[in-house]
mmCIF file of C-alpha atoms in Angstrom:
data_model
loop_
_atom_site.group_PDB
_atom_site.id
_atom_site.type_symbol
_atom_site.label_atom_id
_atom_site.label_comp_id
_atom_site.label_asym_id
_atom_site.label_seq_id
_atom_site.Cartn_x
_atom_site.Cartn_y
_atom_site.Cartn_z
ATOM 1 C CA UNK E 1 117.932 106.241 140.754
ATOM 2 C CA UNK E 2 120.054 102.771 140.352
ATOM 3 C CA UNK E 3 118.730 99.830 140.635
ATOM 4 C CA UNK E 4 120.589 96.137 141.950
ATOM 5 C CA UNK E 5 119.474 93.494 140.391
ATOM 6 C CA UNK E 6 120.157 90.049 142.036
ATOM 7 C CA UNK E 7 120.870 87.656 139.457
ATOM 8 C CA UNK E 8 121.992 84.194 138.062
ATOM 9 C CA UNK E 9 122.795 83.709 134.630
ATOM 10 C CA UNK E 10 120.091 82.668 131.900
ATOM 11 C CA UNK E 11 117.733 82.210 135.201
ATOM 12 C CA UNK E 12 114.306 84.560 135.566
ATOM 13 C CA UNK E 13 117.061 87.623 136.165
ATOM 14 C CA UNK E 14 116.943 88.118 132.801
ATOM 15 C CA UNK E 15 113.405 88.903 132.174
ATOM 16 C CA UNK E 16 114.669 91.781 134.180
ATOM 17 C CA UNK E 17 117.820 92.338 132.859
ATOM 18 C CA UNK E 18 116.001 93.189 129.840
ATOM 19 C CA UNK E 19 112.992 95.198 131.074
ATOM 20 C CA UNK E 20 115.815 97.824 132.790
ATOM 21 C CA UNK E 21 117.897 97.358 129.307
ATOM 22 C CA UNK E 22 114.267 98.202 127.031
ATOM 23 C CA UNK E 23 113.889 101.254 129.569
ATOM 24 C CA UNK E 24 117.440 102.488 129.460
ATOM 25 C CA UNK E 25 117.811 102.583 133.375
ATOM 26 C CA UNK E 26 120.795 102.600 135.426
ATOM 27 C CA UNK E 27 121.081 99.652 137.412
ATOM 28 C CA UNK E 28 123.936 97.410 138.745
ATOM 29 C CA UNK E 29 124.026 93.762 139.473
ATOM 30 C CA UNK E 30 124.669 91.157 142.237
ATOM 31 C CA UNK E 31 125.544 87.644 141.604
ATOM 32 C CA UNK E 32 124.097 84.714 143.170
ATOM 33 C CA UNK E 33 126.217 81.144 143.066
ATOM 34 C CA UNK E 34 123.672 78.956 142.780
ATOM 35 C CA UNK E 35 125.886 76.187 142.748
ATOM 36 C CA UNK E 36 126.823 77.354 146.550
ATOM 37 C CA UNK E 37 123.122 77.886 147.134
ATOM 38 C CA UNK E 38 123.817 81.798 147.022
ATOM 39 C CA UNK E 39 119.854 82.348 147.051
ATOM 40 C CA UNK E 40 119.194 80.334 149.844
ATOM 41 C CA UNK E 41 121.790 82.180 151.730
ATOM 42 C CA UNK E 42 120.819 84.567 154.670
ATOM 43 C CA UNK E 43 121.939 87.631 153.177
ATOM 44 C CA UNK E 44 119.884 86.992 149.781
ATOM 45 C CA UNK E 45 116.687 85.429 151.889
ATOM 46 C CA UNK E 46 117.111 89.311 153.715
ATOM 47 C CA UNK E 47 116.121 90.164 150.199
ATOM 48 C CA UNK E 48 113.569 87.565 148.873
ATOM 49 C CA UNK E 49 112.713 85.700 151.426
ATOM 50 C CA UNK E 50 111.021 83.125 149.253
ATOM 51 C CA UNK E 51 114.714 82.129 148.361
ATOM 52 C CA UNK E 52 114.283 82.418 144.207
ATOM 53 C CA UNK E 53 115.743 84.645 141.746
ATOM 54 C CA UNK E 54 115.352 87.388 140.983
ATOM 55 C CA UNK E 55 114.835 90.156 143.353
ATOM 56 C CA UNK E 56 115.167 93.660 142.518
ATOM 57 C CA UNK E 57 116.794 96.861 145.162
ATOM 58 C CA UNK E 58 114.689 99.766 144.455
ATOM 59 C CA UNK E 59 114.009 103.233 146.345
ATOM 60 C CA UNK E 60 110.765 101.661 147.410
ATOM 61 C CA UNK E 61 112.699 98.521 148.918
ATOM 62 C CA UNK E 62 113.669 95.256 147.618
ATOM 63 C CA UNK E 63 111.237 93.626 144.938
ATOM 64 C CA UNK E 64 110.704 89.919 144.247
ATOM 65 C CA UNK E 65 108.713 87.781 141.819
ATOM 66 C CA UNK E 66 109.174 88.363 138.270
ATOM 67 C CA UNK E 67 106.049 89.856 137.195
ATOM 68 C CA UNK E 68 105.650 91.895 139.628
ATOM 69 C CA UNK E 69 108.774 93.474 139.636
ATOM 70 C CA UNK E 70 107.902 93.783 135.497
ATOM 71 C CA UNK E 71 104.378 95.736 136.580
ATOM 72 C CA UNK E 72 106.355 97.954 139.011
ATOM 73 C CA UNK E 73 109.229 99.075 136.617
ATOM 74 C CA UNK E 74 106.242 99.610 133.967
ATOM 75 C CA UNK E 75 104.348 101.688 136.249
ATOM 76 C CA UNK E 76 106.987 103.517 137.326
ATOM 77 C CA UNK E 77 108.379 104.643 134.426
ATOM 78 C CA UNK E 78 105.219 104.524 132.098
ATOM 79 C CA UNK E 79 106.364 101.882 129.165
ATOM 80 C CA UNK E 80 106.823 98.447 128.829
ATOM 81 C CA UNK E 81 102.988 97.783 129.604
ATOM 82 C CA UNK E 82 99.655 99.852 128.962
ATOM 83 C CA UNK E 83 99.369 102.427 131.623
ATOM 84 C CA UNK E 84 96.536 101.990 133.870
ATOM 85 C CA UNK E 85 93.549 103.954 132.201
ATOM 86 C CA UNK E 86 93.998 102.650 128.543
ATOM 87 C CA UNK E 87 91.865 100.409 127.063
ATOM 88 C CA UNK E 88 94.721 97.726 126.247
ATOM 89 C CA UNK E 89 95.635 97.651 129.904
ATOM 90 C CA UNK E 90 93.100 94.369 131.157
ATOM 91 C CA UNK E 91 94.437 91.938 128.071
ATOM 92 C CA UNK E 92 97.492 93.209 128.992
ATOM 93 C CA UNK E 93 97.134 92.110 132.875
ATOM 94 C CA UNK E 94 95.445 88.572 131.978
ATOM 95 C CA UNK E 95 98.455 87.914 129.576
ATOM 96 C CA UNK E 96 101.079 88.975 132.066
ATOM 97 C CA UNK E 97 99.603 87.081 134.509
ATOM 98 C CA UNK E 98 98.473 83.823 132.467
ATOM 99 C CA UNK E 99 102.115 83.937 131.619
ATOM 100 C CA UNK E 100 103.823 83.970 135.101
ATOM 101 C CA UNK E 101 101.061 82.283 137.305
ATOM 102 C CA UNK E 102 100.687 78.807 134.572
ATOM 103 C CA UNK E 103 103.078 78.699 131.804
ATOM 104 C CA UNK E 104 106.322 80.078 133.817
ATOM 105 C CA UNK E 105 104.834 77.616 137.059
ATOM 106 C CA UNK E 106 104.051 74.687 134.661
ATOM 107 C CA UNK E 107 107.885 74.596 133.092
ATOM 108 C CA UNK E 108 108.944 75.231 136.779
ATOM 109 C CA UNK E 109 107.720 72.028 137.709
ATOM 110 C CA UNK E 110 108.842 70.774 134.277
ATOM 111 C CA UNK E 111 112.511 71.773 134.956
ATOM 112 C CA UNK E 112 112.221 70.765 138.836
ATOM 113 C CA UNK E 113 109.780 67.607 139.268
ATOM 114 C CA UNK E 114 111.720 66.065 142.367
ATOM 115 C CA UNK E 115 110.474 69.333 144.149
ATOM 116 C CA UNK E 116 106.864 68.437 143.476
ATOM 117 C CA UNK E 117 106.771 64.401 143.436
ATOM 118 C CA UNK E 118 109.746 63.724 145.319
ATOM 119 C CA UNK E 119 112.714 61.559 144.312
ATOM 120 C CA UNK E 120 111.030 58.673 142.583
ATOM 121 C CA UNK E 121 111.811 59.017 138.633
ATOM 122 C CA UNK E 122 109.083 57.097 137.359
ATOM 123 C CA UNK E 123 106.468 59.550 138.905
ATOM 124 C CA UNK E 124 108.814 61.958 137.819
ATOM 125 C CA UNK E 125 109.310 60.719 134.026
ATOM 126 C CA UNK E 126 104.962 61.059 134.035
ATOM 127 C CA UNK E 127 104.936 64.581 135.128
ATOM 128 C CA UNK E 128 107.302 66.134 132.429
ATOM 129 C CA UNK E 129 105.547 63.993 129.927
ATOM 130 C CA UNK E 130 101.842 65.420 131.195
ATOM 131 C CA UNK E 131 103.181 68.768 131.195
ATOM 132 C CA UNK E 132 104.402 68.639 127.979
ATOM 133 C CA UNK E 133 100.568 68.853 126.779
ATOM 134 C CA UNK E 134 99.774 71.243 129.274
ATOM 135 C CA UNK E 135 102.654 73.703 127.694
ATOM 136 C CA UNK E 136 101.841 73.451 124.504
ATOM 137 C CA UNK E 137 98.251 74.323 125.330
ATOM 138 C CA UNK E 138 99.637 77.517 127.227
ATOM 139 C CA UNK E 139 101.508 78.128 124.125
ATOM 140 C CA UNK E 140 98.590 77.684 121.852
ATOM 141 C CA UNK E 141 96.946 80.225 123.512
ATOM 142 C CA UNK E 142 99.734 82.822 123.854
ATOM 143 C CA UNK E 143 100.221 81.974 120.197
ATOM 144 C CA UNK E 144 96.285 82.662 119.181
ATOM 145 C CA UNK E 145 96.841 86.394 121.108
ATOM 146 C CA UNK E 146 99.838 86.953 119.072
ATOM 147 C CA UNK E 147 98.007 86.027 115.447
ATOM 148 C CA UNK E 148 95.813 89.410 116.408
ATOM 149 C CA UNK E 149 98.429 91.951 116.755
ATOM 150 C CA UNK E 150 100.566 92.950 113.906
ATOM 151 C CA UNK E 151 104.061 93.413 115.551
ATOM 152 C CA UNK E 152 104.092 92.291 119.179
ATOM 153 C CA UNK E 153 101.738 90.979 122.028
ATOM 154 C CA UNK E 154 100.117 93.958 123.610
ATOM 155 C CA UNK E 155 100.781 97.015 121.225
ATOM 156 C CA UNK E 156 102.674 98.716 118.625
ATOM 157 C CA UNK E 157 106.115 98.384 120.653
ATOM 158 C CA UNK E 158 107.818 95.750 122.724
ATOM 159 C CA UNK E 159 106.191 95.044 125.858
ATOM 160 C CA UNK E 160 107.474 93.541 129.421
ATOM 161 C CA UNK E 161 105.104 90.445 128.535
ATOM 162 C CA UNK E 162 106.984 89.945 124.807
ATOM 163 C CA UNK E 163 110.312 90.398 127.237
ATOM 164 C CA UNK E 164 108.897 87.390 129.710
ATOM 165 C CA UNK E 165 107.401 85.236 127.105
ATOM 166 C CA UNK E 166 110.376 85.145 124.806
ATOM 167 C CA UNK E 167 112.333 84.330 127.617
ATOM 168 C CA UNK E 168 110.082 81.440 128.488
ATOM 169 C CA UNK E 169 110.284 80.311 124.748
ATOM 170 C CA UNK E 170 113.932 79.925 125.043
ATOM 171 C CA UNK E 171 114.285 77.937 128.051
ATOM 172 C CA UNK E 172 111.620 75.815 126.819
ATOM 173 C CA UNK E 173 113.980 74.956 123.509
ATOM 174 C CA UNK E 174 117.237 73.888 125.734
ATOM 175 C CA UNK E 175 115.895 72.705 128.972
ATOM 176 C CA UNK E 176 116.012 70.196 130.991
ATOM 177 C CA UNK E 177 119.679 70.511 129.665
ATOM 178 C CA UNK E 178 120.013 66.391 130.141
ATOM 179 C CA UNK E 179 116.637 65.656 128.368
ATOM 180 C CA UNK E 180 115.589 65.945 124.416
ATOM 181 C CA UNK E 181 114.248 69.107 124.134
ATOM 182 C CA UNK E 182 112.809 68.469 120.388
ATOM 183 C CA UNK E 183 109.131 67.837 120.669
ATOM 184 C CA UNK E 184 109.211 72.223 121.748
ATOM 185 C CA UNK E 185 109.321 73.197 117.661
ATOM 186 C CA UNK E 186 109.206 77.292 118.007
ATOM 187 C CA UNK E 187 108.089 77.132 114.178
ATOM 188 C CA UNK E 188 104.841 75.030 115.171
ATOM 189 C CA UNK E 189 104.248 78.791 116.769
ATOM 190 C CA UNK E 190 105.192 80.915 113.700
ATOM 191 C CA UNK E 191 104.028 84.325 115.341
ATOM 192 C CA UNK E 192 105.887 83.918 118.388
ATOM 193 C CA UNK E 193 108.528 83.123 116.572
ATOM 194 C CA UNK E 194 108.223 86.467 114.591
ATOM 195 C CA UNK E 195 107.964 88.339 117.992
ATOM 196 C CA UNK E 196 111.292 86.648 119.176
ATOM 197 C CA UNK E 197 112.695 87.410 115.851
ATOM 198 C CA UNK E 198 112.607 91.019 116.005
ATOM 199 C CA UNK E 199 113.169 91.182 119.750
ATOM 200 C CA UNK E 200 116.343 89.397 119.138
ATOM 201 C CA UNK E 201 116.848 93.192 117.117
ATOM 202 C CA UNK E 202 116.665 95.311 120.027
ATOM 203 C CA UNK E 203 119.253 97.186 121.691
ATOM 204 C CA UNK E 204 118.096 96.064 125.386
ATOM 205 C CA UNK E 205 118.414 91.954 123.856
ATOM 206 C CA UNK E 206 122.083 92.595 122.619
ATOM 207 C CA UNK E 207 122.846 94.044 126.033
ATOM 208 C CA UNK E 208 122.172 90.965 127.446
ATOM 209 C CA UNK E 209 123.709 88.597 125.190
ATOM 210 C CA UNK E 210 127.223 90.014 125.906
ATOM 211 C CA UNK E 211 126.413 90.099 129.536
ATOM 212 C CA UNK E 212 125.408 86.751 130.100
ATOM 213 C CA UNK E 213 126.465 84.580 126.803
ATOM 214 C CA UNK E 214 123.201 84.370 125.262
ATOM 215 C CA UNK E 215 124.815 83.512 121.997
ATOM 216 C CA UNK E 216 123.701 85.581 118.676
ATOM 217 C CA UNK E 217 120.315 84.187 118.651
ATOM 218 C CA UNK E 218 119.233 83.642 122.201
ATOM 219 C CA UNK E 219 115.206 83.076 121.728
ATOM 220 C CA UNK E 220 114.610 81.591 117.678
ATOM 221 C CA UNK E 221 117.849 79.112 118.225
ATOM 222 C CA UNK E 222 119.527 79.226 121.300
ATOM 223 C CA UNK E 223 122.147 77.608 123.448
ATOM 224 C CA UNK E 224 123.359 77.336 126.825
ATOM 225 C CA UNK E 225 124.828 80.327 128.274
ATOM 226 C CA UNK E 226 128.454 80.867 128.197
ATOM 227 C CA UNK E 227 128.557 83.784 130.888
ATOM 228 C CA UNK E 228 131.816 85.988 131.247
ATOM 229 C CA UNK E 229 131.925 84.772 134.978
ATOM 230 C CA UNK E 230 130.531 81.313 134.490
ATOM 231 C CA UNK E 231 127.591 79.228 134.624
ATOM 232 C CA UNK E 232 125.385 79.950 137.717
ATOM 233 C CA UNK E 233 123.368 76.315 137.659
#
């Protein structure tokens, strides 16, 4: 079983990239120029029809949002996430979900504001500066669920919600690339930080540094992608 992975570089793609790296699948990839609007194209909206990245080619057809494609591949191959009957599996699901359905959406309209207020900067300028309260509150929480377990979020190993949050963590460091990015401190959240730290360890993380330019330390200090065949945004 391979799996193609539509992609950009250093966009959601990697939160995949890394999931099929942790659980040592084949898989192959497929580029998308966002700079040509590659995932607005037909071909790719044949795919994911809601035009984002990433979508994932399996045997059970194409796959698109990022946590569910993370709940599939953990189902299906019984890591990266509690399996179904254990008793970790509901704070598993809330985190998961608290992660992709209001932090991930909250930077989204961080990162993109025009697509949510339109063109006008000042009401622009007052939504990043709202959300920047809202984040760290998301954060705050995440960080209060990490202070209880020892090593990572949801169990003795790395799961697919330390893959998406640490992710998350890093984009929040370095974008919007044209604003100051300063008042995100990943010490003020010293067990996340830990959790990056060793993740930045793991086999599946230095897979995707030299695939996409993450740079030696691509959650605790990072900096923009340098990818083999360019940036993608």
């Amino acid at each position: 079983m391979t799996y193609r992975l539509h992609y950009a570089p250093d966009n959601a793609s990697l939160i995949i990239r890394l999931a099929l790296e942790e659980l040592g699948l084949p898989y192959e990839t497929a580029l998308i120029d966002r700079k040509a609007r590659g995932h607005k194209a037909p071909a790719y909206l044949a795919v994911n029809p809601a035009g984002l990245i990433p979508a994932l080619e399996t045997p059970d057809g194409a796959i698109f949002e990022t946590g569910a494609i993370l709940l599939w591949l953990a189902d299906r191959h019984g890591t990266l996430a509690p399996v179904p009957e254990a008793p970790g599996r509901g704070a598993f699901l809330k985190w998961l979900f608290f992660t992709s359905n209001t932090l991930h959406v909250a930077m989204r309209m961080r990162f993109y504001p025009d697509q949510y207020v339109g063109g006008d900067p000042a009401a622009q300028a007052t939504l990043r500066a709202h959300l920047k309260g809202e984040i760290s509150r998301h954060v705050g929480l995440l960080e209060t669920q990490a202070a209880q377990s020892p090593a990572w979020l949801c169990g003795p190993a790395p799961s697919a919600l330390d893959l998406y949050l640490a992710c998350l963590l890093r984009w929040l460091q370095i974008y919007p690339a044209a604003e100051d990015n300063s008042w995100f401190n990943l010490a003020d959240w010293p067990h996340l930080q830990a959790m990056a730290t060793r993740l930045e360890r793991c086999n599946s993380v230095r897979a995707a540094i030299h695939a996409e330019g993450l740079g030696e330390t691509p959650f605790t200090a990072p900096r923009h992608a340098t990818p083999p065949e360019g940036s993608a945004t």
